[in-house]
C-alpha cells in the first residue's frame, strides 16, 4: 500500500520535473525561436503567399498561379535557370576534386604549412566578393587586362577578347571566380576528415604493399564519403545562390547570358519592382535546391 | 644515418620527390589565390598612370597616397565602422541565442525537440534569397530599413549557429550537469557556470564565423542599406566602382580598406575558424 502511494508520489514528482524541464527548455529556446520565426519562417510564408499575387509598388491582387505560368513562358527566366544549372553542374565536381587534391597534399605537410595553405585558399572568401571582383574585373578587362596581355604576348590570341562583354566567354569568367571563392570551406572539411581516417588501416594497407592510389581508394575514400556528400551539398547551394559575383561583374549581361535565377530575382524585385513575380522565382529556386540536395543524398548514401 | 632515423614519418614524407613536386605545384596555385589581395594593396599605392600600364608593374614604382586622400572625401571611415558594428553585434547576438538553443536541443528531453530541430535543419538548405523581398517589407514595417539592424536581425535568425552549437554541446558530459543539479544549482547557473565555459572553443568558432559572414554579406547589405552614410564598406566600394569605374586607384584603396581588417581578423582567429567549420560538419 505504502509502496504504491510512494510510487504515485514519485511518478507525480517526475512528471513535475519533466514539466519543469520542458518549461526551462522552451525558455532557453525562446530567443532563437523568435528570431527564427520572425526572420526566416514568417518571411518564407509571406513569400509563398505573395507569389500568388500581382504584387508591385501600386498593386496587390490575387492572380492564382499566373505568376508561375508566366515564369514558364519567360525566356529570360529559362536562360537564368539554364545558367544556374550550368554553374552548379560545372562547379560541384571541379570544386570537389580540386579541394580533395589540395587537402590530401597539405594534410601530409607539417602543421605550419598546412594551416598556411588552408588560410591561403580561404583568402578569397574572407576578403569578400567586392574586393575580389575589383581585381578580376581588371584581369578580364578588354584593354587594360592582364589576361589579354598574357595571351597575346604568348601568341595565343592575335586580337583582344572582350571577356565580359561576349556571351560565350562571360559565364566562364563567372565560373572561374566562383571557383576561387568556393574551395576554401571544402579544403578545411577534407583536411579535418582526413584526420579522422583510421591510421592503423592506412599503415596496414601500406605494409600489405598497396600503392598510394590503392590505399586512397580503398581505405581513405570510404571514410571521406560523408564529407564528400556534405561538400557536394554546400557547393551546390553556394553555386545556386551565386549572386554578388554576377551583380558586380556583369550585371547578368551581356543579354542575360550570365543571369542566374538569383540575379534575375533581384533584378525583377529591385529594378522593376514586380515583387510577386520575383517571389514566385524564389519558390521555384527553393524547390530546385531541395530537389538537388535530395538527389545528392540518394546518390551518395547508397551504402548506409 | 642517425639523422635519417630521427626524422619523423612526416619529414621523410616531405622529402619524397612526389611531395616536392606537389609542394611546388601547390605554391604556384597558392600564388593565384594570394594575387587578388596582393594586387589591391599594391594597386592602391600606384599612381593612376601606373595602374593602367600594360605590361603591369608587379610592384608600385611611383607610389602615392593620393587615392587614400580621395577615398576619405567619401564617408569611408563611417562605412568601415558600419561594417564592424553590424558584424560585431550580430556576432554577440548569434553567440548568445545559438548557445542557449543549441544547449537545450542537445542536452534536454522535451516534447517538440525533434520537430524544432528538423525545422531548423530544413531551413538551412533554403536559399536566403527566397525570403529577401519579404524581409525588406518586414524591415520597412519595423521602421529599421536603412539601419544596421536590418542586416543584423536576419543574420541572427539564420539557424546555422544553433546547429553548430548543438553539435558542440553534445560533447558536454551529462555528469557535470547532473552534479551541478545535485549541488542545488539552478538552470541558469548551470548554463552560465558549467555549460558556457565548456563551450569556449565553440564560441570562438561561431564568433569568428559569424563576423566574417556578416561582414561579407553583400546581398543583404545591398537590399537593406540605401543612404550613403549608412553603407557598409563592401557596399561603399561597389558604389564607388559604379560611379568611378575607371578610377582603379580609388577603388583599390577602398578595397584595401575593406579587406585588410577582415583578413587580419581571420589570420588571428584562423585556428577557431577551421575548428568550427570542421566540427560543425564532421559530426553532422
Coordinates of C-alpha atoms in Angstrom, one line a residue:
Chain A
X1 CA 0.0 0.0 0.0
X2 CA 2.6 2.4 1.1
X3 CA 4.8 1.5 -1.9
X4 CA 2.0 2.2 -4.3
X5 CA 1.5 5.6 -2.7
X6 CA 5.2 6.2 -2.8
X7 CA 5.3 5.2 -6.5
X8 CA 2.5 7.5 -7.2
X9 CA 4.2 10.3 -5.4
X10 CA 7.4 9.6 -7.3
X11 CA 5.6 9.5 -10.6
X12 CA 3.9 12.8 -9.8
X13 CA 7.3 14.2 -8.9
X14 CA 9.0 13.0 -12.0
X15 CA 6.1 14.4 -14.1
X16 CA 6.6 17.7 -12.3
X17 CA 10.3 17.6 -13.1
X18 CA 9.6 16.8 -16.7
X19 CA 7.1 19.7 -16.9
X20 CA 9.7 22.0 -15.4
X21 CA 12.4 20.8 -17.8
X22 CA 10.1 21.4 -20.7
X23 CA 9.4 24.9 -19.5
X24 CA 13.1 25.6 -19.0
X25 CA 14.0 24.2 -22.4
X26 CA 11.4 26.4 -24.1
X27 CA 12.6 29.5 -22.2
X28 CA 16.2 28.8 -23.4
X29 CA 14.8 28.3 -27.0
X30 CA 12.7 31.3 -26.9
X31 CA 15.1 34.0 -28.3
X32 CA 16.3 31.6 -31.0
X33 CA 12.7 30.8 -32.0
X34 CA 11.7 34.4 -32.0
X35 CA 14.4 35.3 -34.5
X36 CA 13.9 32.1 -36.5
X37 CA 10.2 32.5 -36.8
X38 CA 10.3 36.3 -37.2
X39 CA 13.1 36.5 -39.8
X40 CA 13.0 33.1 -41.6
X41 CA 9.7 31.2 -41.2
X42 CA 7.4 34.2 -41.4
X43 CA 9.1 35.8 -44.5
X44 CA 9.1 32.3 -46.1
X45 CA 5.3 32.0 -45.7
X46 CA 4.9 35.6 -46.8
X47 CA 7.0 34.9 -49.9
X48 CA 5.0 31.8 -50.9
X49 CA 1.7 33.7 -50.2
X50 CA 2.6 36.8 -52.2
X51 CA 3.8 34.6 -55.1
X52 CA 0.1 34.1 -56.0
X53 CA -0.5 37.9 -56.2
X54 CA 0.1 40.5 -58.8
X55 CA 2.2 42.5 -56.3
X56 CA 4.0 45.6 -57.3
X57 CA 4.6 49.1 -55.8
X58 CA 1.0 50.0 -56.6
X59 CA -1.0 46.8 -56.9
X60 CA -1.8 43.8 -54.8
X61 CA -4.4 41.5 -56.3
X62 CA -4.8 37.7 -56.2
X63 CA -4.0 36.1 -59.6
X64 CA -3.6 32.4 -58.6
X65 CA -0.8 30.6 -60.3
X66 CA -0.5 33.1 -63.1
X67 CA 3.0 34.2 -62.0
X68 CA 4.1 30.7 -62.3
X69 CA 2.6 30.3 -65.7
X70 CA 4.3 33.4 -66.8
X71 CA 7.6 32.1 -65.5
X72 CA 7.4 29.0 -67.6
X73 CA 7.0 31.2 -70.7
X74 CA 9.6 33.7 -69.7
X75 CA 12.7 33.1 -71.9
X76 CA 15.0 35.2 -69.6
X77 CA 13.9 33.0 -66.7
X78 CA 14.6 29.9 -68.8
X79 CA 18.0 31.2 -69.7
X80 CA 18.6 32.0 -66.0
X81 CA 17.7 28.5 -64.9
X82 CA 20.0 27.0 -67.5
X83 CA 22.8 29.2 -66.4
X84 CA 22.2 28.4 -62.8
X85 CA 22.3 24.7 -63.6
X86 CA 25.4 25.1 -65.8
X87 CA 27.2 26.9 -62.9
X88 CA 26.2 24.2 -60.4
X89 CA 26.9 21.2 -62.6
X90 CA 30.3 22.6 -63.6
X91 CA 31.5 23.8 -60.3
X92 CA 30.5 21.0 -58.0
X93 CA 32.8 18.2 -59.4
X94 CA 35.6 20.8 -60.0
X95 CA 35.4 22.1 -56.5
X96 CA 35.2 18.6 -55.1
X97 CA 38.2 17.2 -57.0
X98 CA 40.4 20.2 -56.6
X99 CA 39.7 20.6 -52.8
X100 CA 40.3 16.9 -52.3
X101 CA 43.6 17.1 -54.1
X102 CA 44.7 20.2 -52.1
X103 CA 43.6 18.6 -48.9
X104 CA 45.4 15.3 -49.4
X105 CA 48.6 17.2 -50.3
X106 CA 48.6 19.7 -47.5
X107 CA 47.5 17.1 -45.0
X108 CA 50.9 15.5 -45.3
X109 CA 52.7 18.8 -44.6
X110 CA 54.0 20.0 -41.3
X111 CA 51.4 21.8 -39.2
X112 CA 52.6 25.3 -40.1
X113 CA 52.5 24.9 -43.9
X114 CA 49.2 23.1 -43.6
X115 CA 47.5 26.0 -41.9
X116 CA 49.2 28.4 -44.1
X117 CA 47.8 26.8 -47.3
X118 CA 44.5 26.3 -45.7
X119 CA 44.4 30.0 -45.0
X120 CA 45.5 31.0 -48.4
X121 CA 42.8 29.0 -50.1
X122 CA 40.3 30.7 -47.8
X123 CA 41.6 34.1 -48.6
X124 CA 39.2 35.0 -51.4
X125 CA 36.2 34.0 -49.2
X126 CA 37.4 36.1 -46.3
X127 CA 38.2 39.2 -48.5
X128 CA 34.6 39.2 -49.7
X129 CA 33.1 39.4 -53.2
X130 CA 33.6 43.1 -53.8
X131 CA 37.4 43.3 -53.4
X132 CA 37.8 40.0 -55.3
X133 CA 35.7 41.2 -58.2
X134 CA 37.5 44.5 -58.3
X135 CA 40.7 42.6 -59.2
X136 CA 39.1 40.1 -61.6
X137 CA 37.3 42.8 -63.5
X138 CA 40.7 44.3 -64.2
X139 CA 42.2 40.9 -65.1
X140 CA 39.4 40.4 -67.7
X141 CA 39.4 44.0 -68.9
X142 CA 39.5 44.1 -72.7
X143 CA 42.3 46.7 -73.0
X144 CA 44.0 47.1 -69.6
X145 CA 43.5 43.5 -68.6
X146 CA 46.3 41.1 -67.8
X147 CA 44.6 38.1 -69.3
X148 CA 44.6 39.5 -72.8
X149 CA 48.1 40.8 -72.4
X150 CA 49.4 37.4 -71.3
X151 CA 47.6 35.5 -74.0
X152 CA 48.7 37.9 -76.7
X153 CA 52.3 38.0 -75.6
X154 CA 52.3 34.2 -75.6
X155 CA 50.9 34.5 -79.1
X156 CA 47.8 32.5 -78.3
X157 CA 45.4 35.3 -79.4
X158 CA 46.0 38.0 -82.0
X159 CA 43.2 40.3 -81.0
X160 CA 42.0 41.3 -77.6
X161 CA 39.0 39.4 -76.4
X162 CA 36.1 41.1 -74.8
X163 CA 35.8 38.5 -72.0
X164 CA 33.0 40.0 -70.0
X165 CA 31.2 41.5 -73.0
X166 CA 30.6 38.4 -75.0
X167 CA 28.1 35.7 -74.1
X168 CA 30.3 32.8 -75.0
X169 CA 33.0 33.9 -72.5
X170 CA 31.3 35.8 -69.8
X171 CA 29.8 32.8 -68.0
X172 CA 33.2 31.0 -67.8
X173 CA 34.6 34.2 -66.2
X174 CA 31.9 34.0 -63.6
X175 CA 32.7 30.3 -63.1
X176 CA 36.4 30.9 -62.7
X177 CA 35.9 33.5 -59.9
X178 CA 33.2 31.4 -58.3
X179 CA 35.7 28.6 -58.2
X180 CA 38.2 30.6 -56.3
X181 CA 35.6 31.6 -53.7
X182 CA 34.2 28.1 -53.3
X183 CA 37.1 25.8 -52.4
X184 CA 38.1 27.3 -49.0
X185 CA 35.5 25.5 -47.0
X186 CA 35.7 22.1 -48.7
X187 CA 39.5 22.1 -48.1
X188 CA 39.1 22.7 -44.4
X189 CA 36.4 20.0 -44.3
X190 CA 38.6 17.4 -46.1
X191 CA 41.7 18.1 -44.1
X192 CA 39.6 17.6 -40.9
X193 CA 38.1 14.4 -42.1
X194 CA 41.5 13.0 -43.3
X195 CA 42.5 13.4 -39.7
X196 CA 39.7 11.0 -38.8
X197 CA 40.8 8.2 -41.1
X198 CA 41.9 5.2 -39.1
X199 CA 45.7 5.4 -39.3
X200 CA 46.2 1.7 -38.4
X201 CA 44.2 0.7 -41.5
X202 CA 46.3 3.0 -43.7
X203 CA 49.5 1.6 -42.3
X204 CA 48.2 -2.0 -42.7
X205 CA 47.4 -1.4 -46.3
X206 CA 50.9 0.1 -46.9
X207 CA 52.5 -2.9 -45.2
X208 CA 50.5 -5.1 -47.5
X209 CA 52.1 -3.4 -50.4
X210 CA 49.2 -1.3 -51.6
X211 CA 50.1 1.7 -53.8
X212 CA 49.3 5.2 -52.7
X213 CA 46.4 5.2 -55.0
X214 CA 45.0 1.9 -53.9
X215 CA 45.3 3.0 -50.2
X216 CA 43.4 6.1 -51.1
X217 CA 40.7 4.4 -53.0
X218 CA 40.0 1.5 -50.6
X219 CA 40.9 2.9 -47.2
X220 CA 40.6 6.7 -47.2
X221 CA 37.9 7.4 -49.7
X222 CA 35.1 5.3 -48.0
X223 CA 35.7 7.3 -44.8
X224 CA 35.7 10.6 -46.7
X225 CA 32.3 9.9 -48.2
X226 CA 30.1 11.7 -45.6
X227 CA 32.3 14.8 -46.0
X228 CA 32.1 14.5 -49.8
X229 CA 28.3 14.4 -49.6
X230 CA 28.4 17.5 -47.3
X231 CA 30.8 19.3 -49.7
X232 CA 28.6 18.4 -52.6
X233 CA 25.5 19.9 -50.9
X234 CA 27.1 23.1 -49.7
X235 CA 28.8 23.7 -53.1
X236 CA 25.5 23.2 -54.9
X237 CA 23.7 25.6 -52.6
X238 CA 26.6 28.1 -53.0
X239 CA 26.5 27.9 -56.7
X240 CA 22.8 28.2 -56.9
X241 CA 23.0 31.3 -54.7
X242 CA 25.8 32.9 -56.7
X243 CA 24.7 36.5 -56.8
X244 CA 27.2 39.1 -55.7
X245 CA 29.8 38.0 -58.3
X246 CA 27.3 38.3 -61.1
X247 CA 25.8 41.6 -59.9
X248 CA 29.2 43.1 -59.6
X249 CA 30.9 41.6 -62.6
X250 CA 28.4 41.5 -65.4
X251 CA 25.0 42.6 -64.1
X252 CA 23.7 39.5 -65.7
X253 CA 24.8 40.6 -69.2
X254 CA 25.5 40.5 -72.0
X255 CA 21.9 39.9 -73.0
X256 CA 21.1 37.8 -70.0
X257 CA 23.9 35.3 -70.8
X258 CA 25.2 35.4 -67.2
X259 CA 21.9 35.9 -65.5
X260 CA 21.1 33.3 -62.8
X261 CA 17.8 32.7 -61.1
X262 CA 19.1 34.6 -58.1
X263 CA 20.2 37.6 -60.2
X264 CA 17.0 37.7 -62.2
X265 CA 15.0 37.6 -59.0
X266 CA 16.9 40.5 -57.7
X267 CA 16.6 42.4 -60.9
X268 CA 12.8 41.7 -61.1
X269 CA 12.2 42.8 -57.5
X270 CA 14.5 45.8 -57.1
X271 CA 14.8 47.2 -60.5
X272 CA 11.3 46.7 -62.0
X273 CA 9.5 46.2 -58.6
X274 CA 7.5 43.1 -59.5
X275 CA 7.6 41.5 -56.0
X276 CA 5.0 38.8 -56.5
X277 CA 6.7 37.6 -59.7
X278 CA 10.1 37.6 -58.0
X279 CA 8.8 35.7 -55.0
X280 CA 7.5 33.0 -57.4
X281 CA 11.1 32.7 -58.7
X282 CA 12.3 32.3 -55.1
X283 CA 9.8 29.5 -54.5
X284 CA 11.0 27.7 -57.7
X285 CA 14.6 28.2 -56.7
X286 CA 13.9 26.7 -53.3
X287 CA 12.3 23.7 -54.9
X288 CA 15.2 23.2 -57.3
X289 CA 17.7 23.4 -54.4
X290 CA 15.7 20.9 -52.3
X291 CA 15.4 18.5 -55.2
X292 CA 19.2 18.7 -55.9
X293 CA 20.1 18.1 -52.3
X294 CA 17.7 15.2 -52.0
X295 CA 19.2 13.7 -55.2
X296 CA 22.8 14.0 -53.9
X297 CA 21.8 12.4 -50.6
X298 CA 20.3 9.5 -52.5
X299 CA 23.2 9.0 -54.9
X300 CA 25.9 9.2 -52.2
X301 CA 24.2 7.5 -49.3
X302 CA 23.8 4.2 -51.2
X303 CA 25.8 2.1 -48.8
X304 CA 24.4 3.4 -45.5
Chain B
X1 CA 72.3 7.6 -41.0
X2 CA 71.4 8.7 -37.5
X3 CA 69.6 11.8 -38.7
X4 CA 67.6 9.7 -41.1
X5 CA 66.4 7.6 -38.1
X6 CA 65.4 10.6 -36.0
X7 CA 63.4 12.1 -38.8
X8 CA 59.7 11.7 -38.3
X9 CA 57.5 9.9 -40.8
X10 CA 56.2 13.3 -41.8
X11 CA 59.6 14.7 -42.6
X12 CA 60.6 11.7 -44.6
X13 CA 57.3 12.0 -46.5
X14 CA 58.1 15.7 -47.2
X15 CA 61.4 14.8 -48.9
X16 CA 60.0 12.3 -51.3
X17 CA 60.1 13.5 -54.9
X18 CA 56.3 13.2 -55.1
X19 CA 55.8 15.6 -52.2
X20 CA 58.4 18.0 -53.5
X21 CA 56.7 18.2 -56.9
X22 CA 53.3 18.6 -55.2
X23 CA 54.6 21.3 -52.9
X24 CA 56.0 23.3 -55.8
X25 CA 52.7 22.9 -57.7
X26 CA 50.8 23.9 -54.5
X27 CA 52.9 27.1 -54.1
X28 CA 52.1 28.1 -57.7
X29 CA 48.4 27.6 -57.2
X30 CA 48.5 29.4 -53.9
X31 CA 50.1 32.4 -55.6
X32 CA 46.9 32.6 -57.7
X33 CA 44.8 32.8 -54.6
X34 CA 47.0 35.4 -52.9
X35 CA 47.2 37.5 -56.1
X36 CA 43.9 39.5 -55.7
X37 CA 44.8 40.5 -52.2
X38 CA 48.3 41.5 -53.2
X39 CA 47.0 43.3 -56.2
X40 CA 44.5 45.6 -54.5
X41 CA 47.1 46.5 -51.8
X42 CA 49.9 47.4 -54.2
X43 CA 47.4 48.9 -56.7
X44 CA 46.1 51.3 -54.1
X45 CA 49.5 52.9 -53.9
X46 CA 50.1 53.2 -57.6
X47 CA 49.6 56.4 -59.5
X48 CA 46.7 56.5 -61.8
X49 CA 49.0 56.3 -64.8
X50 CA 50.9 53.4 -63.4
X51 CA 47.8 51.4 -62.6
X52 CA 46.8 51.1 -66.2
X53 CA 50.2 50.1 -67.5
X54 CA 50.4 47.1 -69.8
X55 CA 52.5 45.2 -69.0
X56 CA 51.7 45.9 -65.4
X57 CA 54.3 46.9 -62.8
X58 CA 54.3 44.0 -60.3
X59 CA 55.4 46.4 -57.6
X60 CA 54.5 50.1 -57.3
X61 CA 57.4 52.2 -58.6
X62 CA 55.7 55.5 -58.4
X63 CA 53.9 55.2 -55.1
X64 CA 51.3 57.7 -53.9
X65 CA 48.8 58.2 -51.1
X66 CA 46.5 60.2 -53.4
X67 CA 43.9 57.5 -53.7
X68 CA 43.5 57.3 -50.0
X69 CA 43.2 61.1 -49.7
X70 CA 40.5 60.9 -52.3
X71 CA 38.8 57.9 -50.6
X72 CA 38.4 59.9 -47.4
X73 CA 36.4 62.5 -49.1
X74 CA 33.8 59.8 -49.0
X75 CA 32.4 58.6 -45.6
X76 CA 34.8 55.7 -45.8
X77 CA 35.6 55.5 -42.1
X78 CA 31.9 55.6 -41.4
X79 CA 31.4 52.6 -43.8
X80 CA 34.2 50.7 -42.1
X81 CA 32.5 51.5 -38.7
X82 CA 29.1 50.3 -40.0
X83 CA 30.6 47.0 -41.2
X84 CA 32.4 46.5 -37.9
X85 CA 29.3 47.4 -35.9
X86 CA 27.0 45.1 -37.9
X87 CA 29.4 42.2 -37.7
X88 CA 30.1 42.7 -34.0
X89 CA 26.6 43.0 -32.8
X90 CA 25.4 40.1 -35.0
X91 CA 28.3 38.0 -33.6
X92 CA 27.4 38.7 -30.0
X93 CA 23.7 38.1 -30.5
X94 CA 24.3 34.9 -32.5
X95 CA 26.6 33.5 -29.8
X96 CA 24.1 34.1 -27.0
X97 CA 21.0 33.0 -28.9
X98 CA 22.6 30.0 -30.6
X99 CA 24.3 28.7 -27.5
X100 CA 21.2 28.7 -25.4
X101 CA 19.2 27.0 -28.1
X102 CA 21.9 24.5 -29.1
X103 CA 22.4 23.5 -25.5
X104 CA 18.8 22.5 -24.8
X105 CA 18.5 20.9 -28.2
X106 CA 21.5 18.7 -27.4
X107 CA 21.0 18.1 -23.7
X108 CA 17.4 18.3 -22.7
X109 CA 14.5 16.0 -23.4
X110 CA 11.2 17.7 -24.1
X111 CA 8.2 17.3 -26.4
X112 CA 8.7 19.1 -29.7
X113 CA 12.5 18.8 -29.6
X114 CA 12.9 16.7 -32.7
X115 CA 10.3 18.8 -34.6
X116 CA 12.0 22.0 -33.9
X117 CA 15.4 20.6 -34.8
X118 CA 14.2 19.2 -38.1
X119 CA 12.6 22.5 -39.0
X120 CA 15.9 24.3 -38.3
X121 CA 17.9 21.9 -40.4
X122 CA 15.5 22.0 -43.2
X123 CA 15.6 25.8 -43.2
X124 CA 19.3 25.8 -43.6
X125 CA 19.1 24.4 -47.2
X126 CA 16.7 27.1 -48.1
X127 CA 18.1 29.9 -50.3
X128 CA 18.1 33.0 -48.2
X129 CA 17.3 35.0 -51.3
X130 CA 13.9 33.4 -51.5
X131 CA 12.9 35.4 -48.4
X132 CA 14.7 38.6 -49.4
X133 CA 11.7 40.6 -50.5
X134 CA 9.5 39.7 -47.5
X135 CA 12.5 40.7 -45.3
X136 CA 12.7 44.1 -46.9
X137 CA 9.0 44.6 -46.2
X138 CA 9.4 43.5 -42.6
X139 CA 12.2 45.9 -42.0
X140 CA 10.1 48.7 -43.5
X141 CA 7.3 47.8 -41.2
X142 CA 9.6 47.7 -38.2
X143 CA 10.9 51.1 -39.3
X144 CA 14.5 49.9 -39.3
X145 CA 15.3 49.7 -43.0
X146 CA 18.4 51.5 -44.0
X147 CA 19.9 50.9 -40.5
X148 CA 22.4 48.3 -39.4
X149 CA 19.7 46.4 -37.6
X150 CA 18.1 45.5 -40.9
X151 CA 21.2 43.5 -41.7
X152 CA 21.8 42.2 -38.2
X153 CA 18.4 40.8 -37.3
X154 CA 18.0 38.4 -40.2
X155 CA 21.5 37.0 -39.7
X156 CA 20.6 36.2 -36.1
X157 CA 17.6 34.3 -37.3
X158 CA 19.7 32.1 -39.6
X159 CA 19.8 28.6 -37.9
X160 CA 23.4 27.6 -38.7
X161 CA 24.7 28.8 -35.4
X162 CA 22.1 26.8 -33.4
X163 CA 23.1 23.8 -35.4
X164 CA 26.8 24.3 -34.7
X165 CA 26.2 24.9 -31.0
X166 CA 24.1 21.8 -30.8
X167 CA 26.9 19.7 -32.3
X168 CA 29.4 21.2 -29.8
X169 CA 27.0 20.8 -26.8
X170 CA 26.7 17.1 -27.4
X171 CA 30.3 16.8 -26.2
X172 CA 29.5 18.1 -22.8
X173 CA 29.4 15.2 -20.3
X174 CA 26.0 14.8 -18.7
X175 CA 27.5 14.0 -15.3
X176 CA 28.8 17.6 -15.0
X177 CA 25.3 19.0 -15.3
X178 CA 23.9 16.2 -13.0
X179 CA 26.5 17.1 -10.4
X180 CA 25.6 20.7 -10.6
X181 CA 21.9 19.9 -10.1
X182 CA 22.5 17.7 -7.1
X183 CA 24.5 20.6 -5.6
X184 CA 21.3 22.6 -6.0
X185 CA 22.4 24.8 -8.9
X186 CA 19.6 26.4 -10.9
X187 CA 19.3 26.0 -14.6
X188 CA 20.6 29.5 -15.4
X189 CA 23.6 29.0 -13.1
X190 CA 24.4 25.6 -14.7
X191 CA 24.3 27.2 -18.1
X192 CA 26.4 30.1 -17.2
X193 CA 28.9 28.4 -15.0
X194 CA 29.1 24.8 -16.3
X195 CA 28.0 24.8 -19.9
X196 CA 29.3 28.1 -21.2
X197 CA 32.9 27.6 -20.1
X198 CA 32.9 24.2 -21.7
X199 CA 31.7 25.8 -25.0
X200 CA 34.6 28.2 -25.2
X201 CA 36.1 26.8 -28.3
X202 CA 32.7 26.7 -29.9
X203 CA 32.1 30.4 -29.1
X204 CA 35.5 31.2 -30.7
X205 CA 34.5 29.3 -33.9
X206 CA 30.9 30.6 -34.1
X207 CA 32.0 34.2 -33.3
X208 CA 34.7 34.5 -36.0
X209 CA 32.5 32.6 -38.5
X210 CA 29.5 35.0 -37.9
X211 CA 31.7 38.0 -38.0
X212 CA 33.2 37.2 -41.4
X213 CA 29.8 36.1 -42.9
X214 CA 28.0 39.3 -41.9
X215 CA 31.0 41.5 -42.9
X216 CA 30.8 39.9 -46.4
X217 CA 27.0 39.6 -46.7
X218 CA 26.9 41.8 -49.7
X219 CA 23.5 40.9 -50.9
X220 CA 21.7 41.6 -47.6
X221 CA 23.6 44.9 -47.3
X222 CA 22.7 45.8 -50.9
X223 CA 19.0 45.5 -50.4
X224 CA 18.8 46.9 -46.9
X225 CA 21.1 49.9 -46.9
X226 CA 20.5 52.8 -49.1
X227 CA 21.7 56.2 -47.9
X228 CA 25.3 56.9 -48.5
X229 CA 26.3 57.3 -44.9
X230 CA 24.7 54.0 -43.9
X231 CA 26.5 51.8 -46.4
X232 CA 28.8 49.0 -45.4
X233 CA 32.4 49.2 -46.6
X234 CA 31.8 46.5 -49.2
X235 CA 28.7 48.3 -50.5
X236 CA 30.6 51.6 -50.4
X237 CA 33.4 50.2 -52.6
X238 CA 30.8 48.7 -55.0
X239 CA 29.1 52.1 -55.2
X240 CA 32.4 53.8 -55.9
X241 CA 33.1 51.3 -58.6
X242 CA 29.7 52.0 -60.2
X243 CA 30.4 55.8 -60.0
X244 CA 34.1 55.9 -60.9
X245 CA 34.5 52.7 -62.8
X246 CA 37.8 53.7 -64.4
X247 CA 39.4 55.2 -61.3
X248 CA 41.1 51.9 -60.3
X249 CA 43.3 53.6 -57.7
X250 CA 40.4 54.9 -55.7
X251 CA 38.6 51.6 -55.9
X252 CA 41.6 49.6 -55.0
X253 CA 42.2 51.9 -52.0
X254 CA 38.6 51.2 -50.9
X255 CA 39.0 47.5 -51.5
X256 CA 42.2 47.6 -49.3
X257 CA 40.4 49.4 -46.5
X258 CA 37.6 46.9 -46.8
X259 CA 39.6 43.7 -46.9
X260 CA 42.7 44.2 -44.8
X261 CA 40.9 44.4 -41.4
X262 CA 38.8 41.3 -42.1
X263 CA 41.8 39.3 -43.4
X264 CA 43.8 40.3 -40.3
X265 CA 41.0 39.2 -38.0
X266 CA 40.8 35.9 -39.9
X267 CA 44.5 35.3 -39.5
X268 CA 44.4 36.0 -35.8
X269 CA 41.5 33.6 -35.2
X270 CA 42.1 31.1 -38.0
X271 CA 42.5 28.3 -35.5
X272 CA 39.0 28.7 -34.1
X273 CA 37.5 29.2 -37.6
X274 CA 38.8 26.0 -39.0
X275 CA 37.9 24.0 -35.9
X276 CA 34.4 25.4 -36.1
X277 CA 33.8 24.5 -39.7
X278 CA 35.3 21.1 -39.2
X279 CA 33.4 20.2 -36.1
X280 CA 30.1 21.6 -37.3
X281 CA 30.2 19.4 -40.3
X282 CA 32.1 16.2 -39.5
X283 CA 29.8 15.3 -36.7
X284 CA 26.7 16.5 -38.6

